PDB file of C-alpha atoms in Angstrom:
ATOM      1  CA  UNK E1176       4.086 -19.230  -8.618  1.00 54.00           C
ATOM      2  CA  UNK E1177       6.569 -20.839  -6.307  1.00 72.00           C
ATOM      3  CA  UNK E1178       7.611 -19.512  -2.905  1.00 82.00           C
ATOM      4  CA  UNK E1179      11.096 -18.889  -4.288  1.00 86.00           C
ATOM      5  CA  UNK E1180       9.702 -16.711  -7.087  1.00 86.00           C
ATOM      6  CA  UNK E1181       7.560 -14.850  -4.536  1.00 88.00           C
ATOM      7  CA  UNK E1182      10.676 -14.187  -2.449  1.00 93.00           C
ATOM      8  CA  UNK E1183      12.530 -12.917  -5.518  1.00 95.00           C
ATOM      9  CA  UNK E1184       9.705 -10.492  -6.357  1.00 96.00           C
ATOM     10  CA  UNK E1185       9.640  -9.157  -2.785  1.00 97.00           C
ATOM     11  CA  UNK E1186      13.423  -8.748  -2.718  1.00 97.00           C
ATOM     12  CA  UNK E1187      13.391  -7.030  -6.113  1.00 98.00           C
ATOM     13  CA  UNK E1188      10.826  -4.472  -4.908  1.00 98.00           C
ATOM     14  CA  UNK E1189      12.835  -3.984  -1.711  1.00 97.00           C
ATOM     15  CA  UNK E1190      16.115  -3.421  -3.557  1.00 97.00           C
ATOM     16  CA  UNK E1191      14.584  -1.445  -6.464  1.00 98.00           C
ATOM     17  CA  UNK E1192      11.595   0.359  -4.947  1.00 98.00           C
ATOM     18  CA  UNK E1193       8.976   1.969  -7.172  1.00 97.00           C
ATOM     19  CA  UNK E1194       7.652   5.378  -6.098  1.00 96.00           C
ATOM     20  CA  UNK E1195       9.998   5.844  -3.145  1.00 98.00           C
ATOM     21  CA  UNK E1196      10.698   9.431  -2.107  1.00 98.00           C
ATOM     22  CA  UNK E1197       8.127  11.893  -0.818  1.00 98.00           C
ATOM     23  CA  UNK E1198       6.967  14.243  -3.551  1.00 97.00           C
ATOM     24  CA  UNK E1199       4.968  17.430  -3.789  1.00 96.00           C
ATOM     25  CA  UNK E1200       2.365  18.548  -4.482  1.00 95.00           C
ATOM     26  CA  UNK E1201       0.174  16.286  -2.394  1.00 96.00           C
ATOM     27  CA  UNK E1202      -3.193  16.640  -0.722  1.00 97.00           C
ATOM     28  CA  UNK E1203      -3.081  13.898   1.885  1.00 98.00           C
ATOM     29  CA  UNK E1204      -0.341  12.439   4.035  1.00 98.00           C
ATOM     30  CA  UNK E1205      -0.274   9.746   6.700  1.00 99.00           C
ATOM     31  CA  UNK E1206       2.511   8.352   8.860  1.00 99.00           C
ATOM     32  CA  UNK E1207       2.081   4.881  10.347  1.00 98.00           C
ATOM     33  CA  UNK E1208       4.299   2.873  12.664  1.00 98.00           C
ATOM     34  CA  UNK E1209       4.296  -0.828  13.451  1.00 95.00           C
ATOM     35  CA  UNK E1210       5.471  -0.804  17.078  1.00 92.00           C
ATOM     36  CA  UNK E1211       5.975  -4.569  17.058  1.00 90.00           C
ATOM     37  CA  UNK E1212       8.894  -4.486  14.648  1.00 89.00           C
ATOM     38  CA  UNK E1213       9.705  -0.787  14.228  1.00 94.00           C
ATOM     39  CA  UNK E1214       8.567  -0.370  10.610  1.00 97.00           C
ATOM     40  CA  UNK E1215       7.588   3.206   9.715  1.00 98.00           C
ATOM     41  CA  UNK E1216       6.038   4.585   6.556  1.00 99.00           C
ATOM     42  CA  UNK E1217       4.824   7.970   5.358  1.00 99.00           C
ATOM     43  CA  UNK E1218       2.505   8.018   2.346  1.00 99.00           C
ATOM     44  CA  UNK E1219       1.509  11.042   0.260  1.00 98.00           C
ATOM     45  CA  UNK E1220      -1.251  11.077  -2.332  1.00 98.00           C
ATOM     46  CA  UNK E1221      -2.711  13.520  -4.808  1.00 97.00           C
ATOM     47  CA  UNK E1222      -6.514  13.917  -4.950  1.00 95.00           C
ATOM     48  CA  UNK E1223      -6.705  12.217  -8.358  1.00 96.00           C
ATOM     49  CA  UNK E1224      -4.301   9.387  -7.357  1.00 96.00           C
ATOM     50  CA  UNK E1225      -1.966  10.386 -10.186  1.00 97.00           C
ATOM     51  CA  UNK E1226       0.896  10.217  -7.693  1.00 97.00           C
ATOM     52  CA  UNK E1227       1.399   8.093  -4.610  1.00 98.00           C
ATOM     53  CA  UNK E1228       4.763   8.610  -2.978  1.00 98.00           C
ATOM     54  CA  UNK E1229       6.250   7.186   0.184  1.00 98.00           C
ATOM     55  CA  UNK E1230       9.274   7.006   2.385  1.00 98.00           C
ATOM     56  CA  UNK E1231       9.956   4.666   5.208  1.00 98.00           C
ATOM     57  CA  UNK E1232      12.243   2.390   7.093  1.00 97.00           C
ATOM     58  CA  UNK E1233      11.672  -1.196   7.980  1.00 96.00           C
ATOM     59  CA  UNK E1234      11.881  -4.790   6.935  1.00 96.00           C
ATOM     60  CA  UNK E1235      11.935  -5.982   3.351  1.00 96.00           C
ATOM     61  CA  UNK E1236       8.263  -6.977   3.555  1.00 97.00           C
ATOM     62  CA  UNK E1237       6.936  -3.544   4.556  1.00 98.00           C
ATOM     63  CA  UNK E1238       9.139  -1.685   2.102  1.00 98.00           C
ATOM     64  CA  UNK E1239       8.449  -4.075  -0.788  1.00 98.00           C
ATOM     65  CA  UNK E1240       4.733  -3.871  -0.027  1.00 98.00           C
ATOM     66  CA  UNK E1241       4.908  -0.068  -0.348  1.00 99.00           C
ATOM     67  CA  UNK E1242       6.630  -0.430  -3.724  1.00 98.00           C
ATOM     68  CA  UNK E1243       4.026  -2.912  -4.975  1.00 99.00           C
ATOM     69  CA  UNK E1244       1.221  -0.713  -3.645  1.00 99.00           C
ATOM     70  CA  UNK E1245       2.618   2.300  -5.526  1.00 98.00           C
ATOM     71  CA  UNK E1246       2.836   0.228  -8.706  1.00 98.00           C
ATOM     72  CA  UNK E1247      -0.695  -1.150  -8.376  1.00 98.00           C
ATOM     73  CA  UNK E1248      -2.579   1.967  -7.261  1.00 98.00           C
ATOM     74  CA  UNK E1249      -0.953   4.995  -8.899  1.00 98.00           C
ATOM     75  CA  UNK E1250      -3.130   6.429 -11.658  1.00 97.00           C
ATOM     76  CA  UNK E1251      -6.114   4.187 -10.914  1.00 97.00           C
ATOM     77  CA  UNK E1252      -9.702   5.255 -10.369  1.00 96.00           C
ATOM     78  CA  UNK E1253     -11.119   5.172  -6.833  1.00 96.00           C
ATOM     79  CA  UNK E1254     -13.170   2.090  -7.738  1.00 96.00           C
ATOM     80  CA  UNK E1255     -10.130   0.255  -9.124  1.00 97.00           C
ATOM     81  CA  UNK E1256      -8.201   1.177  -5.977  1.00 97.00           C
ATOM     82  CA  UNK E1257     -10.978  -0.235  -3.778  1.00 97.00           C
ATOM     83  CA  UNK E1258     -10.984  -3.541  -5.680  1.00 98.00           C
ATOM     84  CA  UNK E1259      -7.197  -3.902  -5.516  1.00 98.00           C
ATOM     85  CA  UNK E1260      -6.960  -2.829  -1.871  1.00 98.00           C
ATOM     86  CA  UNK E1261      -9.744  -5.198  -0.811  1.00 98.00           C
ATOM     87  CA  UNK E1262      -8.112  -8.083  -2.696  1.00 98.00           C
ATOM     88  CA  UNK E1263      -4.734  -7.419  -1.058  1.00 98.00           C
ATOM     89  CA  UNK E1264      -6.224  -7.154   2.441  1.00 98.00           C
ATOM     90  CA  UNK E1265      -8.230 -10.360   1.888  1.00 98.00           C
ATOM     91  CA  UNK E1266      -5.069 -12.122   0.718  1.00 98.00           C
ATOM     92  CA  UNK E1267      -3.128 -10.959   3.768  1.00 97.00           C
ATOM     93  CA  UNK E1268      -5.899 -11.858   6.212  1.00 96.00           C
ATOM     94  CA  UNK E1269      -6.471 -15.259   4.595  1.00 95.00           C
ATOM     95  CA  UNK E1270      -3.626 -16.998   6.473  1.00 91.00           C
ATOM     96  CA  UNK E1271      -2.413 -18.577   3.251  1.00 87.00           C
ATOM     97  CA  UNK E1272      -5.844 -19.963   2.344  1.00 92.00           C
ATOM     98  CA  UNK E1273      -6.799 -17.291  -0.231  1.00 91.00           C
ATOM     99  CA  UNK E1274      -5.806 -17.907  -3.838  1.00 92.00           C
ATOM    100  CA  UNK E1275      -4.493 -14.569  -5.156  1.00 94.00           C
ATOM    101  CA  UNK E1276      -5.780 -13.159  -8.442  1.00 95.00           C
ATOM    102  CA  UNK E1277      -2.700 -12.145 -10.431  1.00 95.00           C
ATOM    103  CA  UNK E1278      -4.847 -10.092 -12.829  1.00 96.00           C
ATOM    104  CA  UNK E1279      -5.919  -7.884  -9.913  1.00 98.00           C
ATOM    105  CA  UNK E1280      -2.840  -7.980  -7.682  1.00 98.00           C
ATOM    106  CA  UNK E1281       0.077  -8.211 -10.120  1.00 97.00           C
ATOM    107  CA  UNK E1282       3.260  -8.504  -8.049  1.00 97.00           C
ATOM    108  CA  UNK E1283       1.066  -8.341  -4.946  1.00 97.00           C
ATOM    109  CA  UNK E1284       0.518 -12.087  -5.307  1.00 97.00           C
ATOM    110  CA  UNK E1285       4.075 -12.492  -4.015  1.00 96.00           C
ATOM    111  CA  UNK E1286       2.769 -11.719  -0.533  1.00 97.00           C
ATOM    112  CA  UNK E1287       0.614 -14.876  -0.472  1.00 95.00           C
ATOM    113  CA  UNK E1288       3.377 -16.675   1.416  1.00 91.00           C
ATOM    114  CA  UNK E1289       3.659 -13.842   3.931  1.00 94.00           C
ATOM    115  CA  UNK E1290      -0.016 -14.331   4.844  1.00 94.00           C
ATOM    116  CA  UNK E1291       0.905 -17.644   6.490  1.00 92.00           C
ATOM    117  CA  UNK E1292       2.905 -15.739   9.126  1.00 92.00           C
ATOM    118  CA  UNK E1293       0.564 -13.563  11.223  1.00 91.00           C
ATOM    119  CA  UNK E1294       3.450 -11.576  12.722  1.00 91.00           C
ATOM    120  CA  UNK E1295       4.488 -10.471   9.214  1.00 95.00           C
ATOM    121  CA  UNK E1296       0.997  -9.603   7.972  1.00 97.00           C
ATOM    122  CA  UNK E1297       1.149  -6.277   9.846  1.00 96.00           C
ATOM    123  CA  UNK E1298       4.396  -5.481   8.015  1.00 97.00           C
ATOM    124  CA  UNK E1299       2.798  -6.095   4.618  1.00 98.00           C
ATOM    125  CA  UNK E1300      -0.375  -4.157   5.462  1.00 98.00           C
ATOM    126  CA  UNK E1301       1.359  -1.118   6.996  1.00 98.00           C
ATOM    127  CA  UNK E1302       1.727   0.893   3.753  1.00 99.00           C
ATOM    128  CA  UNK E1303      -1.785  -0.031   2.630  1.00 98.00           C
ATOM    129  CA  UNK E1304      -3.336   1.233   5.885  1.00 98.00           C
ATOM    130  CA  UNK E1305      -1.289   4.443   5.663  1.00 98.00           C
ATOM    131  CA  UNK E1306      -2.438   4.838   2.050  1.00 98.00           C
ATOM    132  CA  UNK E1307      -6.099   4.562   3.089  1.00 97.00           C
ATOM    133  CA  UNK E1308      -5.622   7.317   5.665  1.00 98.00           C
ATOM    134  CA  UNK E1309      -3.686   9.575   3.279  1.00 98.00           C
ATOM    135  CA  UNK E1310      -6.247   9.018   0.512  1.00 97.00           C
ATOM    136  CA  UNK E1311      -9.095   9.847   2.903  1.00 96.00           C
ATOM    137  CA  UNK E1312      -7.349  13.087   3.871  1.00 96.00           C
ATOM    138  CA  UNK E1313      -6.924  13.926   0.188  1.00 95.00           C
ATOM    139  CA  UNK E1314     -10.518  13.069  -0.641  1.00 93.00           C
ATOM    140  CA  UNK E1315      -9.116  10.691  -3.239  1.00 90.00           C
ATOM    141  CA  UNK E1316     -11.484   7.811  -2.517  1.00 88.00           C
ATOM    142  CA  UNK E1317     -14.613   9.941  -2.169  1.00 77.00           C
ATOM    143  CA  UNK E1318     -17.356   9.395  -4.691  1.00 60.00           C
ATOM    144  CA  UNK E1319     -16.886  11.794  -7.602  1.00 50.00           C
ATOM    145  CA  UNK E1320     -19.700  14.076  -6.413  1.00 45.00           C
ATOM    146  CA  UNK E1321     -18.278  14.192  -2.877  1.00 44.00           C
ATOM    147  CA  UNK E1322     -14.716  14.942  -3.910  1.00 40.00           C
ATOM    148  CA  UNK E1323     -15.151  18.722  -3.927  1.00 38.00           C
ATOM    149  CA  UNK E1324     -16.183  18.799  -0.263  1.00 34.00           C
ATOM    150  CA  UNK E1325     -13.657  16.274   1.056  1.00 38.00           C
ATOM    151  CA  UNK E1326     -10.989  17.570   3.434  1.00 37.00           C
ATOM    152  CA  UNK E1327      -7.418  18.066   2.291  1.00 35.00           C
ATOM    153  CA  UNK E1328      -5.539  18.339   5.564  1.00 37.00           C
ATOM    154  CA  UNK E1329      -1.947  17.151   5.698  1.00 38.00           C
ATOM    155  CA  UNK E1330      -1.937  15.488   9.092  1.00 41.00           C
ATOM    156  CA  UNK E1331       0.368  12.827  10.449  1.00 41.00           C
ATOM    157  CA  UNK E1332      -0.785   9.664  12.086  1.00 41.00           C
ATOM    158  CA  UNK E1333       1.276   7.521  14.437  1.00 39.00           C
TER     159      UNK E1333
END
């Protein structure tokens, strides 16, 4: 894909976000802030990952990343979520040197260009880090046998 196509995908997710709007019921919630640029995001998840909702304010990169994350992770198994999340984090931390796997990341490959700009990597990762915290609170990423004992507090994180 070309950088221009990547930019178009990011702008499309920013202008037409998927999953935006906090919904209930939920079992885990996390609020994260990027103090460097002022981005904020709140993520809510259900224990079975059948719904991942969010609301936030910030740059096109953070908000588009939340939309892509919702699209990629909603309805997946914990193992699928781990694979996708690890691939996205590796892409973002690769400083433009990691070749993205479109089969795993879908529209997430559009963030390959962002990885070349360390100041913007935090923007792209913000919703993903909030998701990990919200999912942990919901017990959504616990092994299937551990899920019944996982906590379900609805805390906020800044």
